[in-house]
Coordinates of C-alpha atoms in Angstrom, one line a residue:
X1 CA 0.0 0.0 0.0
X2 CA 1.0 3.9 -1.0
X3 CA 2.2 5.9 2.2
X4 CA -0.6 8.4 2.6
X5 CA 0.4 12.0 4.4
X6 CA -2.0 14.0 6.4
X7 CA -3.0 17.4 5.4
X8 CA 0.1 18.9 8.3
X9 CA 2.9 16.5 6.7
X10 CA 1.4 17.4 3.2
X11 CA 2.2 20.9 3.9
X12 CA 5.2 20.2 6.0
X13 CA 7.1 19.0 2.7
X14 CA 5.7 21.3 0.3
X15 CA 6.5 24.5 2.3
X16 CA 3.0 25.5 2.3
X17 CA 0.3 27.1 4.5
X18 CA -1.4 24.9 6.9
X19 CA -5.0 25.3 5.4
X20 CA -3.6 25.0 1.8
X21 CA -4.1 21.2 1.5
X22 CA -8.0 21.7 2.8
X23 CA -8.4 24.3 0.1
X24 CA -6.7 22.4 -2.7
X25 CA -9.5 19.7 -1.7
X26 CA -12.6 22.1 -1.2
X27 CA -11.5 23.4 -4.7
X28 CA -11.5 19.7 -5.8
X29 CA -8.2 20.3 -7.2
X30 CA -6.1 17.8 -5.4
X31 CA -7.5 14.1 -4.3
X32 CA -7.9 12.8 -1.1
X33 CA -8.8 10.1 0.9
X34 CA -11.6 10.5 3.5
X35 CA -12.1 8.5 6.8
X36 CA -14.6 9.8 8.9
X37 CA -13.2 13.7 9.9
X38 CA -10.0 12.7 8.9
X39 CA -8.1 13.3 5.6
X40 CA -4.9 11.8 3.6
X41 CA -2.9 12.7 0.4
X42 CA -1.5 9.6 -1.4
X43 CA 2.0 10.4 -2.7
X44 CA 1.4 9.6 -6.4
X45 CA -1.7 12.2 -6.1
X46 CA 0.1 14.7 -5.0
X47 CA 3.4 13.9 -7.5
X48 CA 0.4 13.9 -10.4
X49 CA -0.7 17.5 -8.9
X50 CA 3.0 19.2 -8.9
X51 CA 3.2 18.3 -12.7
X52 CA 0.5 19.6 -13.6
X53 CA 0.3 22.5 -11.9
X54 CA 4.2 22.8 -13.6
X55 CA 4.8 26.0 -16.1
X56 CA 7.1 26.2 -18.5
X57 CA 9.4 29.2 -18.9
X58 CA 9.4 30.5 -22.2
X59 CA 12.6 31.9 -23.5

C-alpha cells in the first residue's frame, strides 16, 4: 500500500500554509482520501498535482 500523508505533513514537505491542503481539496483540485473527519494525500496524487500545476518558462 501507497504511504498516505495527512494534510500537516502534506504541507510540511511542500513548504505551504497549513490550510492550503483543505483548500486544494474544497476546490476539488487535489485528491484525497476520507475517513470519517480525517483526511490523507497519497503520494502519487500529490506527485500527479505538482506536474501539472508545472509552467514552462518560455525563453
Amino acid at each position: 500500500m501507497e504511504e498516505l500523508l495527512s494534510p500537516k505533513e502534506l504541507s510540511n514537505l511542500l513548504k505551504v500554509s497549513k490550510p492550503w491542503p483543505y483548500v486544494m481539496v474544497k476546490r476539488g483540485l487535489l485528491p484525497c482520501y476520507k475517513m470519517g473527519k480525517v483526511i490523507r494525500f497519497r503520494v502519487s496524487d500529490i506527485e500527479s498535482f505538482l506536474e501539472r500545476s508545472r509552467v514552462e518558462r518560455r525563453v
